[in-house]
Amino acid sequence: QVQLVESGGGLVQAGGSLRLSCAASGSIYSINTMGWYRQAPGKQRELVATITSGRTNYADSVKGRFTISRDNAKNTMYLQMNSLKPEDTAVYLCKAVVWNGDLWGQGTQVTVSS
């Protein structure tokens, strides 16, 4: 079973940038859909962005600021986050849709200070 590990989170000032990585323990070549989600304290988990067969989809709140991508050769998915806002503060988790369900990583904390 492939495992997912996120990295790249941290503390950044508003307007700054971070790049999150989601590294898989095995090949992601056959995984059609992967995505990033986030969960802020006291709030429900929400979709940030997905990538399916090269097609991308973004939450309205991050359009134009975040970019999702994947590198199958490195078994890694990325989330480039620019122009960060305090409301982007959350734990960011990656997900892969596989044949027998969803795989989730453990999450990485992103904190944006004003």
PDB file of N, CA and C in Angstrom, residues 39-114:
ATOM      1  N   GLN A  39      -7.450  21.745   6.637  1.00  0.00           N
ATOM      2  CA  GLN A  39      -8.378  21.795   7.760  1.00  0.00           C
ATOM      3  C   GLN A  39      -7.850  22.763   8.791  1.00  0.00           C
ATOM      4  N   ALA A  40      -8.645  23.807   9.020  1.00  0.00           N
ATOM      5  CA  ALA A  40      -8.311  24.794  10.036  1.00  0.00           C
ATOM      6  C   ALA A  40      -8.983  24.400  11.346  1.00  0.00           C
ATOM      7  N   PRO A  41      -8.462  24.877  12.475  1.00  0.00           N
ATOM      8  CA  PRO A  41      -9.055  24.532  13.776  1.00  0.00           C
ATOM      9  C   PRO A  41     -10.534  24.896  13.835  1.00  0.00           C
ATOM     10  N   GLY A  42     -11.361  23.939  14.234  1.00  0.00           N
ATOM     11  CA  GLY A  42     -12.776  24.194  14.377  1.00  0.00           C
ATOM     12  C   GLY A  42     -13.551  24.223  13.072  1.00  0.00           C
ATOM     13  N   LYS A  43     -12.879  23.912  11.972  1.00  0.00           N
ATOM     14  CA  LYS A  43     -13.551  23.940  10.671  1.00  0.00           C
ATOM     15  C   LYS A  43     -13.481  22.574  10.008  1.00  0.00           C
ATOM     16  N   GLN A  44     -14.374  22.374   9.044  1.00  0.00           N
ATOM     17  CA  GLN A  44     -14.364  21.124   8.300  1.00  0.00           C
ATOM     18  C   GLN A  44     -13.229  21.111   7.298  1.00  0.00           C
ATOM     19  N   ARG A  45     -12.797  19.903   6.971  1.00  0.00           N
ATOM     20  CA  ARG A  45     -11.780  19.753   5.941  1.00  0.00           C
ATOM     21  C   ARG A  45     -12.347  20.237   4.604  1.00  0.00           C
ATOM     22  N   GLU A  46     -11.548  20.982   3.861  1.00  0.00           N
ATOM     23  CA  GLU A  46     -12.016  21.504   2.581  1.00  0.00           C
ATOM     24  C   GLU A  46     -11.018  21.223   1.475  1.00  0.00           C
ATOM     25  N   LEU A  47     -11.558  21.092   0.280  1.00  0.00           N
ATOM     26  CA  LEU A  47     -10.719  20.856  -0.886  1.00  0.00           C
ATOM     27  C   LEU A  47      -9.966  22.126  -1.249  1.00  0.00           C
ATOM     28  N   VAL A  48      -8.694  21.967  -1.557  1.00  0.00           N
ATOM     29  CA  VAL A  48      -7.883  23.089  -2.021  1.00  0.00           C
ATOM     30  C   VAL A  48      -7.681  22.988  -3.529  1.00  0.00           C
ATOM     31  N   ALA A  49      -7.205  21.818  -3.977  1.00  0.00           N
ATOM     32  CA  ALA A  49      -6.935  21.632  -5.402  1.00  0.00           C
ATOM     33  C   ALA A  49      -6.829  20.146  -5.702  1.00  0.00           C
ATOM     34  N   THR A  50      -7.200  19.779  -6.910  1.00  0.00           N
ATOM     35  CA  THR A  50      -7.031  18.408  -7.365  1.00  0.00           C
ATOM     36  C   THR A  50      -6.385  18.403  -8.744  1.00  0.00           C
ATOM     37  N   ILE A  51      -5.769  17.269  -9.066  1.00  0.00           N
ATOM     38  CA  ILE A  51      -5.187  17.079 -10.386  1.00  0.00           C
ATOM     39  C   ILE A  51      -5.575  15.692 -10.860  1.00  0.00           C
ATOM     40  N   THR A  52      -6.201  15.632 -12.033  1.00  0.00           N
ATOM     41  CA  THR A  52      -6.709  14.380 -12.589  1.00  0.00           C
ATOM     42  C   THR A  52      -6.298  14.318 -14.054  1.00  0.00           C
ATOM     43  N   SER A  53      -5.454  13.358 -14.362  1.00  0.00           N
ATOM     44  CA  SER A  53      -4.979  13.197 -15.737  1.00  0.00           C
ATOM     45  C   SER A  53      -4.489  14.518 -16.298  1.00  0.00           C
ATOM     46  N   GLY A  54      -3.813  15.284 -15.468  1.00  0.00           N
ATOM     47  CA  GLY A  54      -3.252  16.550 -15.911  1.00  0.00           C
ATOM     48  C   GLY A  54      -4.197  17.728 -15.801  1.00  0.00           C
ATOM     49  N   ARG A  55      -5.472  17.458 -15.605  1.00  0.00           N
ATOM     50  CA  ARG A  55      -6.424  18.552 -15.448  1.00  0.00           C
ATOM     51  C   ARG A  55      -6.461  18.987 -13.988  1.00  0.00           C
ATOM     52  N   THR A  56      -6.495  20.286 -13.780  1.00  0.00           N
ATOM     53  CA  THR A  56      -6.465  20.814 -12.424  1.00  0.00           C
ATOM     54  C   THR A  56      -7.779  21.491 -12.062  1.00  0.00           C
ATOM     55  N   ASN A  57      -8.049  21.490 -10.766  1.00  0.00           N
ATOM     56  CA  ASN A  57      -9.255  22.116 -10.245  1.00  0.00           C
ATOM     57  C   ASN A  57      -8.889  22.794  -8.930  1.00  0.00           C
ATOM     58  N   TYR A  58      -9.406  24.000  -8.717  1.00  0.00           N
ATOM     59  CA  TYR A  58      -9.045  24.763  -7.531  1.00  0.00           C
ATOM     60  C   TYR A  58     -10.277  25.295  -6.815  1.00  0.00           C
ATOM     61  N   ALA A  59     -10.158  25.403  -5.512  1.00  0.00           N
ATOM     62  CA  ALA A  59     -11.178  26.117  -4.750  1.00  0.00           C
ATOM     63  C   ALA A  59     -11.109  27.588  -5.146  1.00  0.00           C
ATOM     64  N   ASP A  60     -12.267  28.238  -5.137  1.00  0.00           N
ATOM     65  CA  ASP A  60     -12.303  29.654  -5.534  1.00  0.00           C
ATOM     66  C   ASP A  60     -11.372  30.493  -4.674  1.00  0.00           C
ATOM     67  N   SER A  61     -11.233  30.119  -3.421  1.00  0.00           N
ATOM     68  CA  SER A  61     -10.445  30.925  -2.485  1.00  0.00           C
ATOM     69  C   SER A  61      -8.945  30.918  -2.797  1.00  0.00           C
ATOM     70  N   VAL A  62      -8.486  29.962  -3.601  1.00  0.00           N
ATOM     71  CA  VAL A  62      -7.050  29.880  -3.884  1.00  0.00           C
ATOM     72  C   VAL A  62      -6.723  30.071  -5.370  1.00  0.00           C
ATOM     73  N   LYS A  63      -7.742  30.193  -6.205  1.00  0.00           N
ATOM     74  CA  LYS A  63      -7.496  30.372  -7.645  1.00  0.00           C
ATOM     75  C   LYS A  63      -6.616  31.576  -7.899  1.00  0.00           C
ATOM     76  N   GLY A  64      -5.633  31.377  -8.766  1.00  0.00           N
ATOM     77  CA  GLY A  64      -4.725  32.462  -9.110  1.00  0.00           C
ATOM     78  C   GLY A  64      -3.564  32.617  -8.143  1.00  0.00           C
ATOM     79  N   ARG A  65      -3.627  31.919  -7.008  1.00  0.00           N
ATOM     80  CA  ARG A  65      -2.548  32.017  -6.013  1.00  0.00           C
ATOM     81  C   ARG A  65      -1.824  30.693  -5.821  1.00  0.00           C
ATOM     82  N   PHE A  66      -2.549  29.575  -5.918  1.00  0.00           N
ATOM     83  CA  PHE A  66      -1.971  28.247  -5.685  1.00  0.00           C
ATOM     84  C   PHE A  66      -1.883  27.497  -7.009  1.00  0.00           C
ATOM     85  N   THR A  67      -0.873  26.642  -7.117  1.00  0.00           N
ATOM     86  CA  THR A  67      -0.711  25.800  -8.296  1.00  0.00           C
ATOM     87  C   THR A  67      -0.383  24.381  -7.859  1.00  0.00           C
ATOM     88  N   ILE A  68      -1.195  23.436  -8.318  1.00  0.00           N
ATOM     89  CA  ILE A  68      -0.955  22.023  -8.030  1.00  0.00           C
ATOM     90  C   ILE A  68      -0.237  21.392  -9.209  1.00  0.00           C
ATOM     91  N   SER A  69       0.679  20.495  -8.907  1.00  0.00           N
ATOM     92  CA  SER A  69       1.394  19.785  -9.968  1.00  0.00           C
ATOM     93  C   SER A  69       1.866  18.441  -9.432  1.00  0.00           C
ATOM     94  N   ARG A  70       2.312  17.588 -10.326  1.00  0.00           N
ATOM     95  CA  ARG A  70       2.836  16.289  -9.905  1.00  0.00           C
ATOM     96  C   ARG A  70       3.988  15.898 -10.811  1.00  0.00           C
ATOM     97  N   ASP A  71       4.910  15.133 -10.249  1.00  0.00           N
ATOM     98  CA  ASP A  71       6.056  14.619 -10.981  1.00  0.00           C
ATOM     99  C   ASP A  71       6.047  13.115 -10.787  1.00  0.00           C
ATOM    100  N   ASN A  72       5.528  12.395 -11.764  1.00  0.00           N
ATOM    101  CA  ASN A  72       5.414  10.947 -11.616  1.00  0.00           C
ATOM    102  C   ASN A  72       6.780  10.282 -11.474  1.00  0.00           C
ATOM    103  N   ALA A  73       7.803  10.832 -12.104  1.00  0.00           N
ATOM    104  CA  ALA A  73       9.141  10.246 -12.014  1.00  0.00           C
ATOM    105  C   ALA A  73       9.684  10.307 -10.593  1.00  0.00           C
ATOM    106  N   LYS A  74       9.243  11.323  -9.837  1.00  0.00           N
ATOM    107  CA  LYS A  74       9.684  11.482  -8.451  1.00  0.00           C
ATOM    108  C   LYS A  74       8.636  11.008  -7.453  1.00  0.00           C
ATOM    109  N   ASN A  75       7.524  10.486  -7.976  1.00  0.00           N
ATOM    110  CA  ASN A  75       6.438  10.019  -7.103  1.00  0.00           C
ATOM    111  C   ASN A  75       6.019  11.094  -6.109  1.00  0.00           C
ATOM    112  N   THR A  76       5.907  12.308  -6.590  1.00  0.00           N
ATOM    113  CA  THR A  76       5.649  13.446  -5.709  1.00  0.00           C
ATOM    114  C   THR A  76       4.638  14.401  -6.339  1.00  0.00           C
ATOM    115  N   MET A  77       3.756  14.907  -5.478  1.00  0.00           N
ATOM    116  CA  MET A  77       2.822  15.960  -5.872  1.00  0.00           C
ATOM    117  C   MET A  77       3.196  17.228  -5.118  1.00  0.00           C
ATOM    118  N   TYR A  78       2.926  18.375  -5.736  1.00  0.00           N
ATOM    119  CA  TYR A  78       3.319  19.640  -5.133  1.00  0.00           C
ATOM    120  C   TYR A  78       2.126  20.592  -5.049  1.00  0.00           C
ATOM    121  N   LEU A  79       2.265  21.557  -4.149  1.00  0.00           N
ATOM    122  CA  LEU A  79       1.332  22.674  -4.096  1.00  0.00           C
ATOM    123  C   LEU A  79       2.153  23.940  -3.882  1.00  0.00           C
ATOM    124  N   GLN A  80       2.260  24.735  -4.935  1.00  0.00           N
ATOM    125  CA  GLN A  80       2.935  26.024  -4.828  1.00  0.00           C
ATOM    126  C   GLN A  80       1.921  27.047  -4.359  1.00  0.00           C
ATOM    127  N   MET A  81       2.213  27.686  -3.243  1.00  0.00           N
ATOM    128  CA  MET A  81       1.282  28.641  -2.648  1.00  0.00           C
ATOM    129  C   MET A  81       1.932  30.016  -2.612  1.00  0.00           C
ATOM    130  N   ASN A  82       1.348  30.952  -3.340  1.00  0.00           N
ATOM    131  CA  ASN A  82       1.846  32.325  -3.388  1.00  0.00           C
ATOM    132  C   ASN A  82       0.809  33.276  -2.798  1.00  0.00           C
ATOM    133  N   SER A  83       1.258  34.477  -2.492  1.00  0.00           N
ATOM    134  CA  SER A  83       0.363  35.502  -1.949  1.00  0.00           C
ATOM    135  C   SER A  83      -0.472  34.954  -0.798  1.00  0.00           C
ATOM    136  N   LEU A  84       0.201  34.323   0.124  1.00  0.00           N
ATOM    137  CA  LEU A  84      -0.509  33.672   1.225  1.00  0.00           C
ATOM    138  C   LEU A  84      -1.196  34.689   2.126  1.00  0.00           C
ATOM    139  N   LYS A  85      -2.349  34.268   2.638  1.00  0.00           N
ATOM    140  CA  LYS A  85      -3.163  35.108   3.511  1.00  0.00           C
ATOM    141  C   LYS A  85      -3.326  34.418   4.870  1.00  0.00           C
ATOM    142  N   PRO A  86      -3.600  35.182   5.923  1.00  0.00           N
ATOM    143  CA  PRO A  86      -3.810  34.540   7.228  1.00  0.00           C
ATOM    144  C   PRO A  86      -4.904  33.463   7.195  1.00  0.00           C
ATOM    145  N   GLU A  87      -5.904  33.664   6.359  1.00  0.00           N
ATOM    146  CA  GLU A  87      -6.987  32.671   6.274  1.00  0.00           C
ATOM    147  C   GLU A  87      -6.564  31.382   5.587  1.00  0.00           C
ATOM    148  N   ASP A  88      -5.354  31.332   5.071  1.00  0.00           N
ATOM    149  CA  ASP A  88      -4.826  30.081   4.518  1.00  0.00           C
ATOM    150  C   ASP A  88      -4.222  29.187   5.607  1.00  0.00           C
ATOM    151  N   THR A  89      -4.162  29.693   6.825  1.00  0.00           N
ATOM    152  CA  THR A  89      -3.610  28.920   7.930  1.00  0.00           C
ATOM    153  C   THR A  89      -4.435  27.667   8.161  1.00  0.00           C
ATOM    154  N   ALA A  90      -3.770  26.515   8.155  1.00  0.00           N
ATOM    155  CA  ALA A  90      -4.458  25.226   8.305  1.00  0.00           C
ATOM    156  C   ALA A  90      -3.429  24.106   8.266  1.00  0.00           C
ATOM    157  N   VAL A  91      -3.894  22.910   8.573  1.00  0.00           N
ATOM    158  CA  VAL A  91      -3.119  21.708   8.281  1.00  0.00           C
ATOM    159  C   VAL A  91      -3.471  21.289   6.858  1.00  0.00           C
ATOM    160  N   TYR A  92      -2.452  21.113   6.039  1.00  0.00           N
ATOM    161  CA  TYR A  92      -2.650  20.733   4.653  1.00  0.00           C
ATOM    162  C   TYR A  92      -2.348  19.245   4.490  1.00  0.00           C
ATOM    163  N   LEU A  93      -3.289  18.548   3.869  1.00  0.00           N
ATOM    164  CA  LEU A  93      -3.166  17.103   3.692  1.00  0.00           C
ATOM    165  C   LEU A  93      -3.263  16.750   2.216  1.00  0.00           C
ATOM    166  N   CYS A  94      -2.516  15.739   1.818  1.00  0.00           N
ATOM    167  CA  CYS A  94      -2.640  15.253   0.447  1.00  0.00           C
ATOM    168  C   CYS A  94      -3.433  13.953   0.432  1.00  0.00           C
ATOM    169  N   LYS A  95      -4.089  13.738  -0.688  1.00  0.00           N
ATOM    170  CA  LYS A  95      -4.929  12.565  -0.855  1.00  0.00           C
ATOM    171  C   LYS A  95      -4.698  11.958  -2.228  1.00  0.00           C
ATOM    172  N   ALA A  96      -4.735  10.642  -2.270  1.00  0.00           N
ATOM    173  CA  ALA A  96      -4.666   9.916  -3.536  1.00  0.00           C
ATOM    174  C   ALA A  96      -5.865   8.988  -3.612  1.00  0.00           C
ATOM    175  N   VAL A  97      -6.541   9.006  -4.745  1.00  0.00           N
ATOM    176  CA  VAL A  97      -7.690   8.124  -4.945  1.00  0.00           C
ATOM    177  C   VAL A  97      -7.193   6.849  -5.607  1.00  0.00           C
ATOM    178  N   VAL A  98      -7.265   5.742  -4.899  1.00  0.00           N
ATOM    179  CA  VAL A  98      -6.795   4.468  -5.418  1.00  0.00           C
ATOM    180  C   VAL A  98      -7.968   3.510  -5.544  1.00  0.00           C
ATOM    181  N   TRP A  99      -7.693   2.314  -6.072  1.00  0.00           N
ATOM    182  CA  TRP A  99      -8.766   1.400  -6.442  1.00  0.00           C
ATOM    183  C   TRP A  99      -9.632   0.978  -5.268  1.00  0.00           C
ATOM    184  N   ASN A 100      -9.022   0.949  -4.054  1.00  0.00           N
ATOM    185  CA  ASN A 100      -9.784   0.458  -2.907  1.00  0.00           C
ATOM    186  C   ASN A 100     -10.077   1.549  -1.882  1.00  0.00           C
ATOM    187  N   GLY A 101     -10.018   2.790  -2.301  1.00  0.00           N
ATOM    188  CA  GLY A 101     -10.370   3.861  -1.382  1.00  0.00           C
ATOM    189  C   GLY A 101      -9.462   5.057  -1.511  1.00  0.00           C
ATOM    190  N   ASP A 102      -9.452   5.885  -0.476  1.00  0.00           N
ATOM    191  CA  ASP A 102      -8.621   7.085  -0.465  1.00  0.00           C
ATOM    192  C   ASP A 102      -7.441   6.889   0.471  1.00  0.00           C
ATOM    193  N   LEU A 103      -6.287   7.371   0.026  1.00  0.00           N
ATOM    194  CA  LEU A 103      -5.104   7.388   0.873  1.00  0.00           C
ATOM    195  C   LEU A 103      -4.846   8.820   1.317  1.00  0.00           C
ATOM    196  N   TRP A 104      -4.532   8.996   2.591  1.00  0.00           N
ATOM    197  CA  TRP A 104      -4.263  10.328   3.126  1.00  0.00           C
ATOM    198  C   TRP A 104      -2.880  10.363   3.758  1.00  0.00           C
ATOM    199  N   GLY A 105      -2.243  11.516   3.672  1.00  0.00           N
ATOM    200  CA  GLY A 105      -1.035  11.752   4.431  1.00  0.00           C
ATOM    201  C   GLY A 105      -1.381  12.243   5.820  1.00  0.00           C
ATOM    202  N   GLN A 106      -0.347  12.521   6.614  1.00  0.00           N
ATOM    203  CA  GLN A 106      -0.581  12.926   8.007  1.00  0.00           C
ATOM    204  C   GLN A 106      -0.780  14.433   8.142  1.00  0.00           C
ATOM    205  N   GLY A 107      -0.416  15.179   7.111  1.00  0.00           N
ATOM    206  CA  GLY A 107      -0.616  16.621   7.115  1.00  0.00           C
ATOM    207  C   GLY A 107       0.636  17.402   7.476  1.00  0.00           C
ATOM    208  N   THR A 108       0.661  18.637   7.023  1.00  0.00           N
ATOM    209  CA  THR A 108       1.736  19.564   7.368  1.00  0.00           C
ATOM    210  C   THR A 108       1.119  20.914   7.695  1.00  0.00           C
ATOM    211  N   GLN A 109       1.591  21.531   8.755  1.00  0.00           N
ATOM    212  CA  GLN A 109       0.993  22.783   9.248  1.00  0.00           C
ATOM    213  C   GLN A 109       1.514  23.971   8.448  1.00  0.00           C
ATOM    214  N   VAL A 110       0.592  24.808   8.021  1.00  0.00           N
ATOM    215  CA  VAL A 110       0.917  26.085   7.384  1.00  0.00           C
ATOM    216  C   VAL A 110       0.304  27.181   8.236  1.00  0.00           C
ATOM    217  N   THR A 111       1.141  28.110   8.668  1.00  0.00           N
ATOM    218  CA  THR A 111       0.677  29.232   9.477  1.00  0.00           C
ATOM    219  C   THR A 111       1.109  30.527   8.809  1.00  0.00           C
ATOM    220  N   VAL A 112       0.131  31.378   8.532  1.00  0.00           N
ATOM    221  CA  VAL A 112       0.400  32.649   7.873  1.00  0.00           C
ATOM    222  C   VAL A 112       0.098  33.775   8.858  1.00  0.00           C
ATOM    223  N   SER A 113       1.118  34.548   9.162  1.00  0.00           N
ATOM    224  CA  SER A 113       0.953  35.647  10.106  1.00  0.00           C
ATOM    225  C   SER A 113       0.615  36.942   9.380  1.00  0.00           C
ATOM    226  N   SER A 114      -0.154  37.775  10.052  1.00  0.00           N
ATOM    227  CA  SER A 114      -0.572  39.044   9.416  1.00  0.00           C
ATOM    228  C   SER A 114       0.422  40.160   9.705  1.00  0.00           C
TER     229      SER A 114
END
